[in-house]
Amino acid sequence: MITTIVFDLDGTLLDTLEDLTDSVNYAIGKFGFPERTIDEIRSFVGNGIAKLIERVLPEGTANPHYGEVLKAFREYYALHCKDKTKPYAGILELLDVLDGQGYRMAVVSNKFDAAVKELCALYFGKRLQAAVGESENVRKKPAPDAVYRVLEELSVSADQAVYVGDSDVDIATAANVPMTCISVTWGFRSRKQLLDAGAEEKRIITAPMQLPALLQALSREA
């Protein structure tokens, strides 16, 4: 039986794309690089901030300004990560329904750990039982470290949990645990991209409130 839901954060629970785009454009603009569009940033996110900056800069990490741009991004985003960020429509209602049904819930993210905990506390209050991000001892997804940490904190096995995310990175993360993955289409990747990355058609949802019924179906299958 499914007792626990592990959510990705950006693109799954929180719409962070505008703040990420603004922060990227501030950082690269300081060094004379042209602005990136929100659709470009959408395609670049998912593997952490260092990889995001690598993807937006010509020559990536070989760019002589890479370190400075990364630093500028981190400083600006720390101050502006809540300017336009908000939960996706229906997410708070979903979490309340799942809580009422007795599920335990957690977040894993490629954001640094302190920011993950701060954002989850701000937007979700006590709806979540755990939140883990990247740190010195927790590698970025698709490494399974953050998921292992959450499962350990909640004293639950992987076969009692599902992973819910919006990207190819999330699909790979779940496979690396391994655990069942549910993919969502309202985030940073399209249905086709999710299917191409290995998502199962029957485990793709297009609206938050489709999740409870799918969880019940998965528990029956188990």
mmCIF file of C-alpha atoms in Angstrom:
data_model
loop_
_atom_site.group_PDB
_atom_site.id
_atom_site.type_symbol
_atom_site.label_atom_id
_atom_site.label_comp_id
_atom_site.label_asym_id
_atom_site.label_seq_id
_atom_site.Cartn_x
_atom_site.Cartn_y
_atom_site.Cartn_z
ATOM 1 C CA MET A 1 0.000 0.000 0.000
ATOM 2 C CA ILE A 2 1.186 3.515 -0.832
ATOM 3 C CA THR A 3 1.625 5.570 2.347
ATOM 4 C CA THR A 4 4.085 8.274 1.296
ATOM 5 C CA ILE A 5 4.449 10.739 -1.570
ATOM 6 C CA VAL A 6 7.802 12.312 -2.423
ATOM 7 C CA PHE A 7 7.394 15.416 -4.575
ATOM 8 C CA ASP A 8 9.838 17.323 -6.703
ATOM 9 C CA LEU A 9 9.629 21.069 -5.978
ATOM 10 C CA ASP A 10 10.280 23.323 -9.008
ATOM 11 C CA GLY A 11 7.855 22.565 -11.811
ATOM 12 C CA THR A 12 5.807 20.171 -9.685
ATOM 13 C CA LEU A 13 4.628 22.017 -6.581
ATOM 14 C CA LEU A 14 6.028 25.507 -7.182
ATOM 15 C CA ASP A 15 6.044 27.616 -10.346
ATOM 16 C CA THR A 16 9.518 29.142 -10.013
ATOM 17 C CA LEU A 17 10.211 29.796 -13.677
ATOM 18 C CA GLU A 18 9.807 33.577 -13.726
ATOM 19 C CA ASP A 19 12.085 34.138 -10.743
ATOM 20 C CA LEU A 20 14.684 31.794 -12.222
ATOM 21 C CA THR A 21 14.519 33.607 -15.561
ATOM 22 C CA ASP A 22 14.804 37.041 -13.963
ATOM 23 C CA SER A 23 17.766 35.905 -11.871
ATOM 24 C CA VAL A 24 19.566 34.376 -14.859
ATOM 25 C CA ASN A 25 19.080 37.511 -16.931
ATOM 26 C CA TYR A 26 20.321 39.734 -14.111
ATOM 27 C CA ALA A 27 23.460 37.626 -13.709
ATOM 28 C CA ILE A 28 24.350 37.267 -17.391
ATOM 29 C CA GLY A 29 23.380 40.878 -18.106
ATOM 30 C CA LYS A 30 26.068 42.076 -15.691
ATOM 31 C CA PHE A 31 28.641 40.619 -18.073
ATOM 32 C CA GLY A 32 27.076 41.719 -21.335
ATOM 33 C CA PHE A 33 25.470 38.461 -22.421
ATOM 34 C CA PRO A 34 22.070 38.666 -24.157
ATOM 35 C CA GLU A 35 18.904 37.835 -22.230
ATOM 36 C CA ARG A 36 17.441 34.356 -22.315
ATOM 37 C CA THR A 37 13.723 33.717 -22.825
ATOM 38 C CA ILE A 38 11.521 31.996 -20.294
ATOM 39 C CA ASP A 39 11.132 29.050 -22.680
ATOM 40 C CA GLU A 40 14.906 28.684 -22.895
ATOM 41 C CA ILE A 41 15.191 28.661 -19.115
ATOM 42 C CA ARG A 42 12.369 26.105 -18.959
ATOM 43 C CA SER A 43 14.470 23.764 -21.096
ATOM 44 C CA PHE A 44 17.645 24.367 -19.064
ATOM 45 C CA VAL A 45 16.399 23.742 -15.508
ATOM 46 C CA GLY A 46 16.278 20.456 -13.648
ATOM 47 C CA ASN A 47 19.884 19.645 -12.804
ATOM 48 C CA GLY A 48 20.682 22.348 -10.274
ATOM 49 C CA ILE A 49 21.909 25.930 -10.441
ATOM 50 C CA ALA A 50 25.481 25.226 -11.566
ATOM 51 C CA LYS A 51 24.217 23.260 -14.566
ATOM 52 C CA LEU A 52 21.661 25.988 -15.345
ATOM 53 C CA ILE A 53 24.400 28.624 -15.570
ATOM 54 C CA GLU A 54 26.550 26.266 -17.624
ATOM 55 C CA ARG A 55 23.712 25.929 -20.118
ATOM 56 C CA VAL A 56 22.948 29.633 -20.445
ATOM 57 C CA LEU A 57 26.548 30.730 -21.056
ATOM 58 C CA PRO A 58 28.444 30.421 -24.334
ATOM 59 C CA GLU A 59 31.124 27.750 -23.796
ATOM 60 C CA GLY A 60 29.510 26.683 -20.514
ATOM 61 C CA THR A 61 31.942 26.139 -17.665
ATOM 62 C CA ALA A 62 34.818 27.087 -19.978
ATOM 63 C CA ASN A 63 33.455 30.629 -20.201
ATOM 64 C CA PRO A 64 35.871 32.905 -18.310
ATOM 65 C CA HIS A 65 32.934 34.541 -16.487
ATOM 66 C CA TYR A 66 31.292 31.285 -15.410
ATOM 67 C CA GLY A 67 32.227 31.553 -11.732
ATOM 68 C CA GLU A 68 31.274 35.214 -11.516
ATOM 69 C CA VAL A 69 27.922 34.675 -13.223
ATOM 70 C CA LEU A 70 27.136 31.748 -10.934
ATOM 71 C CA LYS A 71 27.950 33.874 -7.885
ATOM 72 C CA ALA A 72 25.837 36.783 -9.170
ATOM 73 C CA PHE A 73 22.935 34.432 -9.833
ATOM 74 C CA ARG A 74 23.095 32.891 -6.364
ATOM 75 C CA GLU A 75 23.186 36.282 -4.657
ATOM 76 C CA TYR A 76 20.330 37.738 -6.706
ATOM 77 C CA TYR A 77 18.155 34.634 -6.522
ATOM 78 C CA ALA A 78 18.575 34.434 -2.742
ATOM 79 C CA LEU A 79 16.966 37.886 -2.512
ATOM 80 C CA HIS A 80 14.356 37.446 -5.252
ATOM 81 C CA CYS A 81 13.396 33.749 -5.220
ATOM 82 C CA LYS A 82 9.962 34.615 -3.818
ATOM 83 C CA ASP A 83 9.092 37.625 -5.994
ATOM 84 C CA LYS A 84 6.893 35.761 -8.496
ATOM 85 C CA THR A 85 7.108 32.157 -7.310
ATOM 86 C CA LYS A 86 3.835 30.548 -6.275
ATOM 87 C CA PRO A 87 2.257 27.121 -5.924
ATOM 88 C CA TYR A 88 0.644 25.845 -9.111
ATOM 89 C CA ALA A 89 -3.143 26.118 -9.193
ATOM 90 C CA GLY A 90 -4.720 23.323 -7.187
ATOM 91 C CA ILE A 91 -1.551 22.268 -5.350
ATOM 92 C CA LEU A 92 -2.498 23.494 -1.866
ATOM 93 C CA GLU A 93 -5.918 21.910 -2.224
ATOM 94 C CA LEU A 94 -4.278 18.661 -3.357
ATOM 95 C CA LEU A 95 -1.922 18.581 -0.376
ATOM 96 C CA ASP A 96 -4.844 19.157 1.981
ATOM 97 C CA VAL A 97 -6.830 16.309 0.399
ATOM 98 C CA LEU A 98 -3.858 13.946 0.579
ATOM 99 C CA ASP A 99 -3.208 14.922 4.180
ATOM 100 C CA GLY A 100 -6.848 14.219 4.983
ATOM 101 C CA GLN A 101 -6.486 10.777 3.407
ATOM 102 C CA GLY A 102 -3.558 9.999 5.702
ATOM 103 C CA TYR A 103 -0.650 10.198 3.288
ATOM 104 C CA ARG A 104 2.738 11.411 4.478
ATOM 105 C CA MET A 105 4.384 13.895 2.121
ATOM 106 C CA ALA A 106 7.883 15.186 1.472
ATOM 107 C CA VAL A 107 9.909 17.200 -1.046
ATOM 108 C CA VAL A 108 13.250 16.483 -2.698
ATOM 109 C CA SER A 109 14.897 19.140 -4.838
ATOM 110 C CA ASN A 110 18.143 20.084 -6.563
ATOM 111 C CA LYS A 111 18.019 23.478 -4.876
ATOM 112 C CA PHE A 112 20.411 23.845 -1.962
ATOM 113 C CA ASP A 113 18.989 22.398 1.212
ATOM 114 C CA ALA A 114 18.425 25.599 3.191
ATOM 115 C CA ALA A 115 16.427 27.167 0.348
ATOM 116 C CA VAL A 116 14.302 24.027 -0.041
ATOM 117 C CA LYS A 117 13.393 24.041 3.631
ATOM 118 C CA GLU A 118 12.672 27.796 3.600
ATOM 119 C CA LEU A 119 10.434 27.662 0.527
ATOM 120 C CA CYS A 120 8.538 24.609 1.750
ATOM 121 C CA ALA A 121 7.906 26.202 5.145
ATOM 122 C CA LEU A 122 6.783 29.449 3.499
ATOM 123 C CA TYR A 123 4.419 28.008 0.903
ATOM 124 C CA PHE A 124 3.251 24.734 2.448
ATOM 125 C CA GLY A 125 3.469 25.234 6.206
ATOM 126 C CA LYS A 126 3.017 21.946 8.060
ATOM 127 C CA ARG A 127 1.568 20.049 5.110
ATOM 128 C CA LEU A 128 4.926 18.328 4.476
ATOM 129 C CA GLN A 129 6.756 16.024 6.869
ATOM 130 C CA ALA A 130 10.222 16.401 5.300
ATOM 131 C CA ALA A 131 12.112 18.511 2.755
ATOM 132 C CA VAL A 132 15.615 17.756 1.480
ATOM 133 C CA GLY A 133 17.816 19.559 -1.037
ATOM 134 C CA GLU A 134 21.386 19.424 -2.224
ATOM 135 C CA SER A 135 24.112 19.659 0.414
ATOM 136 C CA GLU A 136 27.658 18.497 0.984
ATOM 137 C CA ASN A 137 26.486 14.975 1.781
ATOM 138 C CA VAL A 138 23.498 14.843 -0.569
ATOM 139 C CA ARG A 139 24.199 14.679 -4.290
ATOM 140 C CA LYS A 140 21.924 16.302 -6.836
ATOM 141 C CA LYS A 141 19.248 14.281 -8.585
ATOM 142 C CA PRO A 142 19.188 11.991 -10.510
ATOM 143 C CA ALA A 143 21.352 10.543 -7.725
ATOM 144 C CA PRO A 144 18.904 8.994 -5.256
ATOM 145 C CA ASP A 145 20.537 10.501 -2.137
ATOM 146 C CA ALA A 146 17.806 13.037 -1.296
ATOM 147 C CA VAL A 147 15.083 10.435 -1.715
ATOM 148 C CA TYR A 148 16.977 8.001 0.514
ATOM 149 C CA ARG A 149 17.318 10.751 3.129
ATOM 150 C CA VAL A 150 13.575 11.453 3.063
ATOM 151 C CA LEU A 151 12.630 7.778 3.260
ATOM 152 C CA GLU A 152 14.981 7.369 6.218
ATOM 153 C CA GLU A 153 13.535 10.421 7.983
ATOM 154 C CA LEU A 154 10.008 9.078 7.551
ATOM 155 C CA SER A 155 10.947 5.450 8.317
ATOM 156 C CA VAL A 156 9.311 4.203 5.135
ATOM 157 C CA SER A 157 10.482 1.788 2.439
ATOM 158 C CA ALA A 158 10.629 2.679 -1.250
ATOM 159 C CA ASP A 159 7.881 0.205 -2.112
ATOM 160 C CA GLN A 160 5.486 2.131 0.158
ATOM 161 C CA ALA A 161 6.218 5.441 -1.570
ATOM 162 C CA VAL A 162 5.796 7.101 -4.955
ATOM 163 C CA TYR A 163 7.821 9.867 -6.539
ATOM 164 C CA VAL A 164 5.984 12.724 -8.289
ATOM 165 C CA GLY A 165 7.890 15.020 -10.653
ATOM 166 C CA ASP A 166 7.784 16.946 -13.895
ATOM 167 C CA SER A 167 11.009 16.105 -15.709
ATOM 168 C CA ASP A 168 13.367 13.550 -17.170
ATOM 169 C CA VAL A 169 15.598 14.088 -14.122
ATOM 170 C CA ASP A 170 12.740 13.023 -11.862
ATOM 171 C CA ILE A 171 12.062 9.900 -13.901
ATOM 172 C CA ALA A 172 15.750 8.959 -13.674
ATOM 173 C CA THR A 173 15.808 9.700 -9.942
ATOM 174 C CA ALA A 174 12.895 7.387 -9.269
ATOM 175 C CA ALA A 175 14.533 4.672 -11.376
ATOM 176 C CA ASN A 176 17.742 5.020 -9.384
ATOM 177 C CA VAL A 177 16.008 4.405 -6.033
ATOM 178 C CA PRO A 178 14.081 2.414 -7.458
ATOM 179 C CA MET A 179 10.469 3.457 -6.848
ATOM 180 C CA THR A 180 7.263 4.142 -8.758
ATOM 181 C CA CYS A 181 7.261 7.464 -10.627
ATOM 182 C CA ILE A 182 4.255 9.631 -11.472
ATOM 183 C CA SER A 183 4.901 12.409 -13.981
ATOM 184 C CA VAL A 184 3.031 15.720 -14.259
ATOM 185 C CA THR A 185 2.538 17.815 -17.393
ATOM 186 C CA TRP A 186 1.969 21.280 -15.854
ATOM 187 C CA GLY A 187 5.662 21.849 -15.114
ATOM 188 C CA PHE A 188 8.822 22.275 -17.174
ATOM 189 C CA ARG A 189 8.494 19.353 -19.633
ATOM 190 C CA SER A 190 5.845 18.352 -22.156
ATOM 191 C CA ARG A 191 4.031 15.002 -22.281
ATOM 192 C CA LYS A 192 6.164 13.984 -25.274
ATOM 193 C CA GLN A 193 9.375 14.831 -23.438
ATOM 194 C CA LEU A 194 8.218 12.820 -20.448
ATOM 195 C CA LEU A 195 7.302 9.816 -22.580
ATOM 196 C CA ASP A 196 10.613 10.050 -24.437
ATOM 197 C CA ALA A 197 12.361 10.015 -21.040
ATOM 198 C CA GLY A 198 10.621 6.790 -20.048
ATOM 199 C CA ALA A 199 7.434 7.908 -18.317
ATOM 200 C CA GLU A 200 4.550 5.438 -18.428
ATOM 201 C CA GLU A 201 1.435 6.772 -20.161
ATOM 202 C CA LYS A 202 -0.847 5.512 -17.387
ATOM 203 C CA ARG A 203 1.276 7.296 -14.787
ATOM 204 C CA ILE A 204 1.118 10.763 -16.321
ATOM 205 C CA ILE A 205 -1.335 13.285 -14.858
ATOM 206 C CA THR A 206 -2.419 16.618 -16.296
ATOM 207 C CA ALA A 207 -4.032 18.186 -13.202
ATOM 208 C CA PRO A 208 -3.203 17.953 -9.479
ATOM 209 C CA MET A 209 -6.529 16.479 -8.416
ATOM 210 C CA GLN A 210 -5.950 13.433 -10.636
ATOM 211 C CA LEU A 211 -3.297 12.252 -8.190
ATOM 212 C CA PRO A 212 -5.490 10.798 -5.384
ATOM 213 C CA ALA A 213 -7.325 8.432 -7.731
ATOM 214 C CA LEU A 214 -4.055 7.283 -9.308
ATOM 215 C CA LEU A 215 -2.558 6.632 -5.867
ATOM 216 C CA GLN A 216 -5.554 4.508 -4.944
ATOM 217 C CA ALA A 217 -5.229 2.570 -8.210
ATOM 218 C CA LEU A 218 -1.532 1.932 -7.542
ATOM 219 C CA SER A 219 -2.293 0.693 -4.037
ATOM 220 C CA ARG A 220 -4.861 -1.735 -5.461
ATOM 221 C CA GLU A 221 -2.309 -2.990 -7.983
ATOM 222 C CA ALA A 222 0.191 -3.606 -5.194
#
